[in-house]
PDB file of C-alpha atoms and ligand atoms in Angstrom:
ATOM      1  CA  UNK X   8      41.553 141.036  66.101  1.00 98.00           C
ATOM      2  CA  UNK X   9      40.766 138.141  63.811  1.00 98.00           C
ATOM      3  CA  UNK X  10      40.317 134.683  65.343  1.00 98.00           C
ATOM      4  CA  UNK X  11      40.050 131.712  62.998  1.00 98.00           C
ATOM      5  CA  UNK X  12      39.527 127.961  63.359  1.00 98.00           C
ATOM      6  CA  UNK X  13      41.648 125.500  61.366  1.00 98.00           C
ATOM      7  CA  UNK X  14      40.407 122.041  62.291  1.00 98.00           C
ATOM      8  CA  UNK X  15      40.884 119.906  65.427  1.00 98.00           C
ATOM      9  CA  UNK X  16      42.176 122.346  68.096  1.00 98.00           C
ATOM     10  CA  UNK X  17      44.066 124.726  65.792  1.00 99.00           C
ATOM     11  CA  UNK X  18      43.167 128.362  66.370  1.00 99.00           C
ATOM     12  CA  UNK X  19      44.886 131.360  64.808  1.00 98.00           C
ATOM     13  CA  UNK X  20      44.760 134.868  66.266  1.00 98.00           C
ATOM     14  CA  UNK X  21      45.835 137.866  64.203  1.00 98.00           C
ATOM     15  CA  UNK X  22      46.269 141.103  66.142  1.00 98.00           C
ATOM     16  CA  UNK X  23      48.290 144.285  65.694  1.00 96.00           C
ATOM     17  CA  UNK X  24      50.385 142.768  62.925  1.00 96.00           C
ATOM     18  CA  UNK X  25      51.221 139.649  64.957  1.00 98.00           C
ATOM     19  CA  UNK X  26      50.088 136.085  64.308  1.00 98.00           C
ATOM     20  CA  UNK X  27      49.583 133.627  67.145  1.00 98.00           C
ATOM     21  CA  UNK X  28      48.955 129.937  66.479  1.00 98.00           C
ATOM     22  CA  UNK X  29      47.458 127.765  69.200  1.00 99.00           C
ATOM     23  CA  UNK X  30      48.138 123.996  69.057  1.00 99.00           C
ATOM     24  CA  UNK X  31      49.479 123.956  65.453  1.00 99.00           C
ATOM     25  CA  UNK X  32      48.782 120.328  64.505  1.00 98.00           C
ATOM     26  CA  UNK X  33      49.001 120.566  60.699  1.00 98.00           C
ATOM     27  CA  UNK X  34      50.799 117.484  59.281  1.00 98.00           C
ATOM     28  CA  UNK X  35      48.521 114.526  60.003  1.00 98.00           C
ATOM     29  CA  UNK X  36      45.494 116.749  60.620  1.00 98.00           C
ATOM     30  CA  UNK X  37      43.047 115.637  57.935  1.00 98.00           C
ATOM     31  CA  UNK X  38      40.707 118.557  58.674  1.00 98.00           C
ATOM     32  CA  UNK X  39      43.063 121.507  58.501  1.00 98.00           C
ATOM     33  CA  UNK X  40      43.335 124.013  55.656  1.00 98.00           C
ATOM     34  CA  UNK X  41      46.816 125.125  56.795  1.00 98.00           C
ATOM     35  CA  UNK X  42      50.166 124.155  55.316  1.00 98.00           C
ATOM     36  CA  UNK X  43      53.341 124.365  57.398  1.00 98.00           C
ATOM     37  CA  UNK X  44      55.202 126.122  54.573  1.00 98.00           C
ATOM     38  CA  UNK X  45      52.581 128.894  54.391  1.00 98.00           C
ATOM     39  CA  UNK X  46      52.294 129.668  58.090  1.00 98.00           C
ATOM     40  CA  UNK X  47      54.319 132.516  59.566  1.00 98.00           C
ATOM     41  CA  UNK X  48      53.503 132.648  63.268  1.00 98.00           C
ATOM     42  CA  UNK X  49      55.218 135.146  65.541  1.00 98.00           C
ATOM     43  CA  UNK X  50      54.042 133.199  68.592  1.00 99.00           C
ATOM     44  CA  UNK X  51      52.875 129.634  69.193  1.00 99.00           C
ATOM     45  CA  UNK X  52      50.906 128.665  72.296  1.00 99.00           C
ATOM     46  CA  UNK X  53      50.627 125.016  73.349  1.00 99.00           C
ATOM     47  CA  UNK X  54      47.952 123.681  75.700  1.00 99.00           C
ATOM     48  CA  UNK X  55      49.696 120.338  76.300  1.00 98.00           C
ATOM     49  CA  UNK X  56      52.197 117.865  74.902  1.00 98.00           C
ATOM     50  CA  UNK X  57      49.961 115.440  73.006  1.00 98.00           C
ATOM     51  CA  UNK X  58      51.049 115.188  69.400  1.00 98.00           C
ATOM     52  CA  UNK X  59      47.661 116.307  68.055  1.00 98.00           C
ATOM     53  CA  UNK X  60      48.406 119.674  69.753  1.00 98.00           C
ATOM     54  CA  UNK X  61      52.219 119.932  69.777  1.00 98.00           C
ATOM     55  CA  UNK X  62      51.996 119.127  66.064  1.00 98.00           C
ATOM     56  CA  UNK X  63      54.488 120.999  63.877  1.00 98.00           C
ATOM     57  CA  UNK X  64      55.658 123.372  66.598  1.00 98.00           C
ATOM     58  CA  UNK X  65      59.403 122.722  66.252  1.00 98.00           C
ATOM     59  CA  UNK X  66      59.492 123.245  62.480  1.00 98.00           C
ATOM     60  CA  UNK X  67      57.161 126.265  62.552  1.00 98.00           C
ATOM     61  CA  UNK X  68      59.026 127.928  65.410  1.00 98.00           C
ATOM     62  CA  UNK X  69      62.476 127.419  63.893  1.00 98.00           C
ATOM     63  CA  UNK X  70      61.462 128.494  60.402  1.00 98.00           C
ATOM     64  CA  UNK X  71      59.772 131.679  61.614  1.00 98.00           C
ATOM     65  CA  UNK X  72      61.876 132.434  64.704  1.00 98.00           C
ATOM     66  CA  UNK X  73      58.614 132.265  66.655  1.00 98.00           C
ATOM     67  CA  UNK X  74      58.423 132.298  70.447  1.00 98.00           C
ATOM     68  CA  UNK X  75      56.612 129.282  71.891  1.00 99.00           C
ATOM     69  CA  UNK X  76      54.575 129.823  75.040  1.00 99.00           C
ATOM     70  CA  UNK X  77      53.959 126.608  76.971  1.00 98.00           C
ATOM     71  CA  UNK X  78      54.203 124.989  80.380  1.00 98.00           C
ATOM     72  CA  UNK X  79      57.694 124.757  81.859  1.00 98.00           C
ATOM     73  CA  UNK X  80      58.200 121.106  80.886  1.00 98.00           C
ATOM     74  CA  UNK X  81      57.310 121.628  77.226  1.00 98.00           C
ATOM     75  CA  UNK X  82      59.271 124.904  77.121  1.00 98.00           C
ATOM     76  CA  UNK X  83      62.374 123.155  78.499  1.00 98.00           C
ATOM     77  CA  UNK X  84      62.075 120.355  75.935  1.00 97.00           C
ATOM     78  CA  UNK X  85      61.706 122.931  73.146  1.00 98.00           C
ATOM     79  CA  UNK X  86      64.782 124.743  74.421  1.00 98.00           C
ATOM     80  CA  UNK X  87      66.731 121.483  73.979  1.00 97.00           C
ATOM     81  CA  UNK X  88      65.476 121.403  70.366  1.00 96.00           C
ATOM     82  CA  UNK X  89      66.846 124.895  69.736  1.00 98.00           C
ATOM     83  CA  UNK X  90      63.437 126.571  69.863  1.00 98.00           C
ATOM     84  CA  UNK X  91      62.825 129.892  71.648  1.00 98.00           C
ATOM     85  CA  UNK X  92      60.309 129.204  74.400  1.00 98.00           C
ATOM     86  CA  UNK X  93      58.709 131.098  77.247  1.00 98.00           C
ATOM     87  CA  UNK X  94      57.883 128.806  80.199  1.00 98.00           C
ATOM     88  CA  UNK X  95      54.710 129.406  82.193  1.00 98.00           C
ATOM     89  CA  UNK X  96      52.506 127.356  84.454  1.00 98.00           C
ATOM     90  CA  UNK X  97      48.923 126.978  85.541  1.00 98.00           C
ATOM     91  CA  UNK X  98      47.504 130.029  87.265  1.00 98.00           C
ATOM     92  CA  UNK X  99      50.264 132.281  85.977  1.00 98.00           C
ATOM     93  CA  UNK X 100      49.847 135.102  83.510  1.00 98.00           C
ATOM     94  CA  UNK X 101      52.376 137.130  81.549  1.00 98.00           C
ATOM     95  CA  UNK X 102      52.156 140.234  79.385  1.00 98.00           C
ATOM     96  CA  UNK X 103      53.554 139.636  75.902  1.00 98.00           C
ATOM     97  CA  UNK X 104      53.800 142.306  73.193  1.00 96.00           C
ATOM     98  CA  UNK X 105      50.458 141.186  71.715  1.00 97.00           C
ATOM     99  CA  UNK X 106      48.588 140.898  75.032  1.00 98.00           C
ATOM    100  CA  UNK X 107      48.321 138.810  78.155  1.00 98.00           C
ATOM    101  CA  UNK X 108      48.357 135.014  78.361  1.00 98.00           C
ATOM    102  CA  UNK X 109      47.139 133.070  81.391  1.00 98.00           C
ATOM    103  CA  UNK X 110      47.279 129.298  81.720  1.00 98.00           C
ATOM    104  CA  UNK X 111      44.321 127.629  83.393  1.00 98.00           C
ATOM    105  CA  UNK X 112      43.869 124.086  84.607  1.00 98.00           C
ATOM    106  CA  UNK X 113      42.656 121.288  82.359  1.00 98.00           C
ATOM    107  CA  UNK X 114      41.873 117.694  83.310  1.00 98.00           C
ATOM    108  CA  UNK X 115      43.695 115.551  80.785  1.00 98.00           C
ATOM    109  CA  UNK X 116      47.158 114.072  80.042  1.00 98.00           C
ATOM    110  CA  UNK X 117      50.200 115.743  78.521  1.00 98.00           C
ATOM    111  CA  UNK X 118      52.653 113.140  77.205  1.00 98.00           C
ATOM    112  CA  UNK X 119      54.598 113.743  74.007  1.00 98.00           C
ATOM    113  CA  UNK X 120      55.772 110.996  71.691  1.00 97.00           C
ATOM    114  CA  UNK X 121      59.099 111.909  70.089  1.00 94.00           C
ATOM    115  CA  UNK X 122      59.883 111.129  66.421  1.00 91.00           C
ATOM    116  CA  UNK X 123      61.859 108.072  67.651  1.00 94.00           C
ATOM    117  CA  UNK X 124      58.872 106.781  69.683  1.00 96.00           C
ATOM    118  CA  UNK X 125      59.939 107.787  73.165  1.00 96.00           C
ATOM    119  CA  UNK X 126      57.088 108.898  75.398  1.00 97.00           C
ATOM    120  CA  UNK X 127      58.043 111.924  77.471  1.00 97.00           C
ATOM    121  CA  UNK X 128      55.712 113.306  80.110  1.00 98.00           C
ATOM    122  CA  UNK X 129      55.205 117.030  79.569  1.00 98.00           C
ATOM    123  CA  UNK X 130      53.774 118.198  82.889  1.00 98.00           C
ATOM    124  CA  UNK X 131      50.190 119.261  83.415  1.00 98.00           C
ATOM    125  CA  UNK X 132      47.841 120.067  80.548  1.00 98.00           C
ATOM    126  CA  UNK X 133      46.393 123.560  80.431  1.00 98.00           C
ATOM    127  CA  UNK X 134      43.741 125.804  79.000  1.00 98.00           C
ATOM    128  CA  UNK X 135      44.653 129.266  77.743  1.00 98.00           C
ATOM    129  CA  UNK X 136      43.138 132.665  78.383  1.00 98.00           C
ATOM    130  CA  UNK X 137      44.206 135.353  75.906  1.00 98.00           C
ATOM    131  CA  UNK X 138      43.535 138.951  76.873  1.00 98.00           C
ATOM    132  CA  UNK X 139      44.046 141.002  73.722  1.00 98.00           C
ATOM    133  CA  UNK X 140      42.652 144.368  72.609  1.00 97.00           C
ATOM    134  CA  UNK X 141      40.314 144.458  75.632  1.00 98.00           C
ATOM    135  CA  UNK X 142      38.756 141.084  74.705  1.00 98.00           C
ATOM    136  CA  UNK X 143      39.185 137.690  76.304  1.00 98.00           C
ATOM    137  CA  UNK X 144      39.469 134.463  74.325  1.00 98.00           C
ATOM    138  CA  UNK X 145      39.529 131.084  76.097  1.00 99.00           C
ATOM    139  CA  UNK X 146      40.881 127.925  74.491  1.00 99.00           C
ATOM    140  CA  UNK X 147      40.070 125.088  76.889  1.00 99.00           C
ATOM    141  CA  UNK X 148      42.698 122.717  75.487  1.00 98.00           C
ATOM    142  CA  UNK X 149      41.720 119.097  75.994  1.00 98.00           C
ATOM    143  CA  UNK X 150      39.777 118.725  79.205  1.00 99.00           C
ATOM    144  CA  UNK X 151      36.998 117.085  81.113  1.00 98.00           C
ATOM    145  CA  UNK X 152      34.235 119.235  82.537  1.00 98.00           C
ATOM    146  CA  UNK X 153      35.197 120.831  85.863  1.00 98.00           C
ATOM    147  CA  UNK X 154      33.182 123.140  88.084  1.00 98.00           C
ATOM    148  CA  UNK X 155      35.983 125.718  88.477  1.00 98.00           C
ATOM    149  CA  UNK X 156      35.119 126.775  84.935  1.00 98.00           C
ATOM    150  CA  UNK X 157      32.603 128.962  86.795  1.00 98.00           C
ATOM    151  CA  UNK X 158      35.507 130.675  88.560  1.00 98.00           C
ATOM    152  CA  UNK X 159      37.404 131.160  85.294  1.00 98.00           C
ATOM    153  CA  UNK X 160      34.362 132.831  83.712  1.00 98.00           C
ATOM    154  CA  UNK X 161      33.737 135.025  86.757  1.00 98.00           C
ATOM    155  CA  UNK X 162      37.353 136.170  87.097  1.00 97.00           C
ATOM    156  CA  UNK X 163      37.800 136.734  83.357  1.00 98.00           C
ATOM    157  CA  UNK X 164      34.543 137.494  81.510  1.00 98.00           C
ATOM    158  CA  UNK X 165      35.010 135.628  78.226  1.00 98.00           C
ATOM    159  CA  UNK X 166      34.103 136.994  74.796  1.00 98.00           C
ATOM    160  CA  UNK X 167      34.856 133.839  72.828  1.00 98.00           C
ATOM    161  CA  UNK X 168      35.404 130.294  74.120  1.00 99.00           C
ATOM    162  CA  UNK X 169      36.697 127.293  72.173  1.00 99.00           C
ATOM    163  CA  UNK X 170      35.545 124.063  73.831  1.00 99.00           C
ATOM    164  CA  UNK X 171      36.303 120.449  72.888  1.00 99.00           C
ATOM    165  CA  UNK X 172      33.174 118.430  72.138  1.00 98.00           C
ATOM    166  CA  UNK X 173      34.583 115.234  70.615  1.00 98.00           C
ATOM    167  CA  UNK X 174      34.023 112.973  73.647  1.00 98.00           C
ATOM    168  CA  UNK X 175      36.275 109.913  74.215  1.00 98.00           C
ATOM    169  CA  UNK X 176      39.423 111.992  75.031  1.00 98.00           C
ATOM    170  CA  UNK X 177      37.651 115.135  76.289  1.00 98.00           C
ATOM    171  CA  UNK X 178      34.223 116.487  77.101  1.00 98.00           C
ATOM    172  CA  UNK X 179      31.446 115.329  74.826  1.00 98.00           C
ATOM    173  CA  UNK X 180      28.617 117.596  73.666  1.00 98.00           C
ATOM    174  CA  UNK X 181      26.533 117.345  76.850  1.00 98.00           C
ATOM    175  CA  UNK X 182      29.409 118.091  79.211  1.00 98.00           C
ATOM    176  CA  UNK X 183      30.667 120.831  76.890  1.00 98.00           C
ATOM    177  CA  UNK X 184      27.203 122.436  76.991  1.00 98.00           C
ATOM    178  CA  UNK X 185      27.407 122.422  80.806  1.00 98.00           C
ATOM    179  CA  UNK X 186      30.930 123.870  80.522  1.00 98.00           C
ATOM    180  CA  UNK X 187      29.527 126.667  78.370  1.00 98.00           C
ATOM    181  CA  UNK X 188      26.930 127.484  81.044  1.00 98.00           C
ATOM    182  CA  UNK X 189      29.680 127.517  83.716  1.00 98.00           C
ATOM    183  CA  UNK X 190      31.996 129.756  81.659  1.00 98.00           C
ATOM    184  CA  UNK X 191      29.185 131.965  80.333  1.00 98.00           C
ATOM    185  CA  UNK X 192      31.096 133.381  77.348  1.00 98.00           C
ATOM    186  CA  UNK X 193      29.467 135.716  74.820  1.00 98.00           C
ATOM    187  CA  UNK X 194      30.037 133.054  72.165  1.00 98.00           C
ATOM    188  CA  UNK X 195      31.165 129.423  72.230  1.00 98.00           C
ATOM    189  CA  UNK X 196      32.726 127.536  69.308  1.00 99.00           C
ATOM    190  CA  UNK X 197      33.109 123.726  69.298  1.00 99.00           C
ATOM    191  CA  UNK X 198      36.519 122.188  68.520  1.00 99.00           C
ATOM    192  CA  UNK X 199      38.293 118.809  68.781  1.00 98.00           C
ATOM    193  CA  UNK X 200      35.749 116.721  66.848  1.00 98.00           C
ATOM    194  CA  UNK X 201      35.622 114.716  63.582  1.00 98.00           C
ATOM    195  CA  UNK X 202      39.423 114.468  63.227  1.00 98.00           C
ATOM    196  CA  UNK X 203      39.549 110.793  64.188  1.00 97.00           C
ATOM    197  CA  UNK X 204      36.813 108.104  64.245  1.00 97.00           C
ATOM    198  CA  UNK X 205      36.377 108.050  68.078  1.00 98.00           C
ATOM    199  CA  UNK X 206      35.622 111.794  68.170  1.00 98.00           C
ATOM    200  CA  UNK X 207      33.011 111.979  65.396  1.00 98.00           C
ATOM    201  CA  UNK X 208      30.294 114.432  66.448  1.00 98.00           C
ATOM    202  CA  UNK X 209      27.555 116.568  64.985  1.00 98.00           C
ATOM    203  CA  UNK X 210      28.587 120.051  66.183  1.00 98.00           C
ATOM    204  CA  UNK X 211      25.047 121.311  65.596  1.00 98.00           C
ATOM    205  CA  UNK X 212      23.889 118.861  68.255  1.00 98.00           C
ATOM    206  CA  UNK X 213      26.223 120.654  70.684  1.00 98.00           C
ATOM    207  CA  UNK X 214      24.785 124.030  69.627  1.00 98.00           C
ATOM    208  CA  UNK X 215      21.233 122.725  70.192  1.00 98.00           C
ATOM    209  CA  UNK X 216      22.166 121.695  73.759  1.00 98.00           C
ATOM    210  CA  UNK X 217      23.224 125.240  74.725  1.00 98.00           C
ATOM    211  CA  UNK X 218      20.760 126.856  77.124  1.00 94.00           C
ATOM    212  CA  UNK X 219      21.696 130.531  77.437  1.00 93.00           C
ATOM    213  CA  UNK X 220      25.074 130.878  75.741  1.00 97.00           C
ATOM    214  CA  UNK X 221      25.236 131.576  72.005  1.00 98.00           C
ATOM    215  CA  UNK X 222      27.143 129.040  69.949  1.00 98.00           C
ATOM    216  CA  UNK X 223      28.503 129.002  66.439  1.00 98.00           C
ATOM    217  CA  UNK X 224      29.990 126.188  64.397  1.00 98.00           C
ATOM    218  CA  UNK X 225      32.982 127.563  62.505  1.00 98.00           C
ATOM    219  CA  UNK X 226      33.855 125.921  59.224  1.00 98.00           C
ATOM    220  CA  UNK X 227      37.548 125.099  58.834  1.00 98.00           C
ATOM    221  CA  UNK X 228      39.218 128.374  57.840  1.00 98.00           C
ATOM    222  CA  UNK X 229      36.321 130.520  59.029  1.00 98.00           C
ATOM    223  CA  UNK X 230      37.056 133.504  61.263  1.00 98.00           C
ATOM    224  CA  UNK X 231      35.416 135.810  63.778  1.00 98.00           C
ATOM    225  CA  UNK X 232      36.265 139.513  64.207  1.00 98.00           C
ATOM    226  CA  UNK X 233      36.483 140.555  67.844  1.00 97.00           C
TER     227      UNK X 233
HETATM  228 NI1   NI K 318      45.244 115.680  74.325  1.00 81.35          NI
HETATM  229 MN1   MN K 319      43.757 116.273  71.676  1.00 81.35          MN
END
C-alpha cells in the first residue's frame, strides 16, 4: 500500500485499487498539494468534526460516491447532507472491503462550524487505526498525550504512526516524542504543524527528540510504501 502526506492532517492511503482519504481539508489548507476536483476517494475517514479535518468531505463524498467513515454524530450529520456514511464509535472496529478500521480515543474537541456559522457538536474526537494488507497505520487525529497510547501500541503493533506536533491545539514536539515512545511504532511521521501561525514548528526538532522510535519528516505529497 502507498501512504502519502498532504499537509496538515491529510493522509491518503492507496491499497488494492481503492483510495482512502483521512481528514480531507483541502480548500483553505495553505500547505496541501491536493485539489478537490482531482481527488477521487472511494472512502473518507474523519477523526473529528473540526473544520480543518472535516474539510471538503461533503463535496468529495458526493462527487465520488465515496463512503465516509466517522463517529456516529458526524455520520448522522453527513446522512442529512445526502452523503453515504458508516457510523462507528471509539473502541469499535469494522471490516471494510479495503481492511479494518478501529477508532481510538483522542483528547480534544469535535465541534463543526456549518457554512452558515452554526456550531454543532460532533461527539467525541477519535484517532484511527487502519489494518490493511497485514500492516497497521495509526492516525492520532488531534489529541493531547495520554498514557493509554501504550495500550494502543501493545494491542495493535503499529508500522506507521502519524502524530500531531503543532502544539497549541494538540501535543507539541516534546509530548509527541513521549507519545511515540508509548506507541512504539516502526516509524513515526509528524503532522498538524505549520498550517497556521500558532502551530509553527520545526519538524526536525521533533525527530531529534525521539529516543528509540525512528521518525521521518514527509514533504507535502511524499509517500511511504508499506
Ligand atoms: Ni481539531
Ligand atoms: Mn486540527
